[in-house]
PDB file of C-alpha atoms in Angstrom:
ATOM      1  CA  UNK T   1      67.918-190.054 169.266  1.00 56.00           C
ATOM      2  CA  UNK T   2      68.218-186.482 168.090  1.00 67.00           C
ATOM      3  CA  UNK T   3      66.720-183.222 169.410  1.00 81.00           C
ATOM      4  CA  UNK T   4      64.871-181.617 167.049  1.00 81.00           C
ATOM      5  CA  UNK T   5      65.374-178.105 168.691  1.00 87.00           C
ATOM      6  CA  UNK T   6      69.029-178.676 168.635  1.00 91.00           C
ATOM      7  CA  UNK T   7      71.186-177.234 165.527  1.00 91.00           C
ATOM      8  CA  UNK T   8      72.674-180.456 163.810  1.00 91.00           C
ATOM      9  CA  UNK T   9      76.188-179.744 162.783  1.00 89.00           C
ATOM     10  CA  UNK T  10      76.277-183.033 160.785  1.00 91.00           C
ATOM     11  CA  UNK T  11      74.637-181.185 158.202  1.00 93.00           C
ATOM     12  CA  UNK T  12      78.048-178.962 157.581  1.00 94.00           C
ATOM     13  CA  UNK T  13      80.466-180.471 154.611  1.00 96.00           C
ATOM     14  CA  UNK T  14      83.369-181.442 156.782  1.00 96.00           C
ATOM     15  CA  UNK T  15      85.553-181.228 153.862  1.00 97.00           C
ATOM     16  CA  UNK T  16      84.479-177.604 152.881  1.00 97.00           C
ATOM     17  CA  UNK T  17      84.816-176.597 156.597  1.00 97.00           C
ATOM     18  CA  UNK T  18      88.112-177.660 156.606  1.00 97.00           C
ATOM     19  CA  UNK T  19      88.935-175.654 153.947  1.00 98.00           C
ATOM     20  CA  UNK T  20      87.396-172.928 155.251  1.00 98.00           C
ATOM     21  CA  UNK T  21      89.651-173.216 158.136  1.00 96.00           C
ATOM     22  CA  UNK T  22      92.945-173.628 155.966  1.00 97.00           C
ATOM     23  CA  UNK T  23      92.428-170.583 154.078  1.00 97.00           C
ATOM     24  CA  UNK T  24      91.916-168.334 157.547  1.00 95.00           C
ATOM     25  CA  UNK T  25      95.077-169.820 158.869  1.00 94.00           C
ATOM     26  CA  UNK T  26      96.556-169.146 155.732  1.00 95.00           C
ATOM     27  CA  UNK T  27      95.324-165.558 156.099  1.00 91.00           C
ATOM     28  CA  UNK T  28      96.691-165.162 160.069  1.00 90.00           C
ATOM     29  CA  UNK T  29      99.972-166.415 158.940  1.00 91.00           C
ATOM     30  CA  UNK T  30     100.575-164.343 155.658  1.00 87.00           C
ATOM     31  CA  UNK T  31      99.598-161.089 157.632  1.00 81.00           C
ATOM     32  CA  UNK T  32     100.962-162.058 160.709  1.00 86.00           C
ATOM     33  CA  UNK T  33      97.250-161.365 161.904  1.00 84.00           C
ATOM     34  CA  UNK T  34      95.813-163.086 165.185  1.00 84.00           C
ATOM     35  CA  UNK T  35      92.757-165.431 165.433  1.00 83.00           C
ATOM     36  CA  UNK T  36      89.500-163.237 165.849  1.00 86.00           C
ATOM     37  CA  UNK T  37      91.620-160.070 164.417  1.00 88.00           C
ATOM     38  CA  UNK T  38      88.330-159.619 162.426  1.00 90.00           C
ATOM     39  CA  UNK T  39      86.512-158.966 165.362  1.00 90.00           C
ATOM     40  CA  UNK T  40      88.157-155.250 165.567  1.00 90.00           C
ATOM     41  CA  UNK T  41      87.449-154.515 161.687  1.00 90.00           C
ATOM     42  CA  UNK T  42      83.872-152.767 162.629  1.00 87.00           C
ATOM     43  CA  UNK T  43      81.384-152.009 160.241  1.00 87.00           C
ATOM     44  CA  UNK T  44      84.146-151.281 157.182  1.00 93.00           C
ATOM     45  CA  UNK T  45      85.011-155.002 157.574  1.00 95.00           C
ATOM     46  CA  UNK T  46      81.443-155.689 156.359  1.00 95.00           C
ATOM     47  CA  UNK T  47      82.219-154.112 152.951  1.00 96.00           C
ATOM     48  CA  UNK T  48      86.175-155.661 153.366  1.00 96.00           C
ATOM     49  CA  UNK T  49      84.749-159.005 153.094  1.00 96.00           C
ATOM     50  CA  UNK T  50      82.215-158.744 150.879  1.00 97.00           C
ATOM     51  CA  UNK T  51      84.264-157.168 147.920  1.00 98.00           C
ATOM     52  CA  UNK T  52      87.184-160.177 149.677  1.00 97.00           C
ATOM     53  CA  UNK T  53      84.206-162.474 149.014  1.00 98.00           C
ATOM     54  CA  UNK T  54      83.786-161.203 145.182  1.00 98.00           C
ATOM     55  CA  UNK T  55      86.937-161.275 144.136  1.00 98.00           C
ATOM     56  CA  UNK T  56      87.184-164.436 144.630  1.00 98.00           C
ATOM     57  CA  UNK T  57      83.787-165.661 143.172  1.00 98.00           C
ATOM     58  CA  UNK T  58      84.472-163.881 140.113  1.00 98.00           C
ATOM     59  CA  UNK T  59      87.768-165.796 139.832  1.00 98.00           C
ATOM     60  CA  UNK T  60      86.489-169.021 139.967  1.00 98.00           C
ATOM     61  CA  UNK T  61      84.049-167.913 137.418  1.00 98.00           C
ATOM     62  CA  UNK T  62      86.879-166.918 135.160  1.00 98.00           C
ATOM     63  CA  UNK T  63      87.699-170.326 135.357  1.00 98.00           C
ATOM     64  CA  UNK T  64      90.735-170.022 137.607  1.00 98.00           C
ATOM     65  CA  UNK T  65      89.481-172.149 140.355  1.00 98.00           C
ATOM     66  CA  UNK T  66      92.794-171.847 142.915  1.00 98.00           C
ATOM     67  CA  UNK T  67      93.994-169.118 144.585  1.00 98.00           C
ATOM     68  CA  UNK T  68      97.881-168.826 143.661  1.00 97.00           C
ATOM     69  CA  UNK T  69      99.147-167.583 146.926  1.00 95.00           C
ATOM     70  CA  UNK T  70      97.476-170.323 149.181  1.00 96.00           C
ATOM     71  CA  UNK T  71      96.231-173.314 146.398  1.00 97.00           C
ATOM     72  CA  UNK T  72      92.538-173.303 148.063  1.00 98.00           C
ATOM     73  CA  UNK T  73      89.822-173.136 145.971  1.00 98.00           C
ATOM     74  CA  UNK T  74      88.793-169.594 145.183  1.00 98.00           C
ATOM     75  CA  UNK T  75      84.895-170.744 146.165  1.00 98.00           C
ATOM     76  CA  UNK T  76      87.018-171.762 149.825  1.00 98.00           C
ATOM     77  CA  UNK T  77      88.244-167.609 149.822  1.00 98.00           C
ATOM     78  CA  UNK T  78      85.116-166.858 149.034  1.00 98.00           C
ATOM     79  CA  UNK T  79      82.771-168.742 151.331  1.00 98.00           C
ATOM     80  CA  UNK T  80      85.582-167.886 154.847  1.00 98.00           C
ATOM     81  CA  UNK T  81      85.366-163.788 153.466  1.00 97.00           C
ATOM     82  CA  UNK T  82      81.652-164.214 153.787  1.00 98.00           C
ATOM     83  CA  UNK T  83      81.019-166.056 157.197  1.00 97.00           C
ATOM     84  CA  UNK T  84      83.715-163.237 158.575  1.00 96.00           C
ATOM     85  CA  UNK T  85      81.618-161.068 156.710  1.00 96.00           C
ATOM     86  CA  UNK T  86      77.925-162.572 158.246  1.00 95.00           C
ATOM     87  CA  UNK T  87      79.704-162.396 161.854  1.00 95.00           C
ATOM     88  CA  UNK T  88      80.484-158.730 161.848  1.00 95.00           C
ATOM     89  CA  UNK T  89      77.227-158.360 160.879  1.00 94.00           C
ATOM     90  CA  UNK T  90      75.804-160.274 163.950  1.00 93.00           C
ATOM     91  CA  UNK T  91      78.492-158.611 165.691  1.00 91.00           C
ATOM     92  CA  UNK T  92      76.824-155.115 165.015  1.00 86.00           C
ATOM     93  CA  UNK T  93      72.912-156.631 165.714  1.00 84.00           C
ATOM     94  CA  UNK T  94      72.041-156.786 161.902  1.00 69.00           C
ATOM     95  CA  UNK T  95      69.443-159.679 161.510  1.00 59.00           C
TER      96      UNK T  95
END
């Protein structure tokens, strides 16, 4: 039986997750960054990851749908820039 006061994390797309997760490794290793690197980025990173986050929308609009460098989906970029981009923000208290 489920709690209804409990988040349900079988409502997440696995397979999109996963994703998710490939591109940010692909990120760490490409830059030679560390996990939770993002954390130091501060307000700017807000802005870093939103424009991040556009980029890559508006290249899957233009109908390339992979990134070259990694072979992700573009909509993959797009969706890990703005999650890094919605944690800074609850980082810095914005609701």
């Amino acid at each position: 039986m489920s709690d209804p006061e409990k988040p349900k994390p079988s409502l997440l797309p696995t397979d999109a997750l996963y994703a998710v997760m490939r591109v940010l490794e692909a990120g760490n290793q490409k830059d030679g960054r560390q996990p939770h690197d993002w954390e130091d980025l501060g307000a700017p990173g807000i802005e870093l990851m939103r424009d991040a986050a556009m980029r890559h929308l508006l290249e899957d609009q233009a109908g390339r749908p992979r990134d070259p460098e990694t072979g992700e989906l573009h909509l993959a970029h797009a969706a890990a820039s703005a999650l890094l981009a919605l944690a800074l923000a609850q980082q810095r208290g914005v609701d």
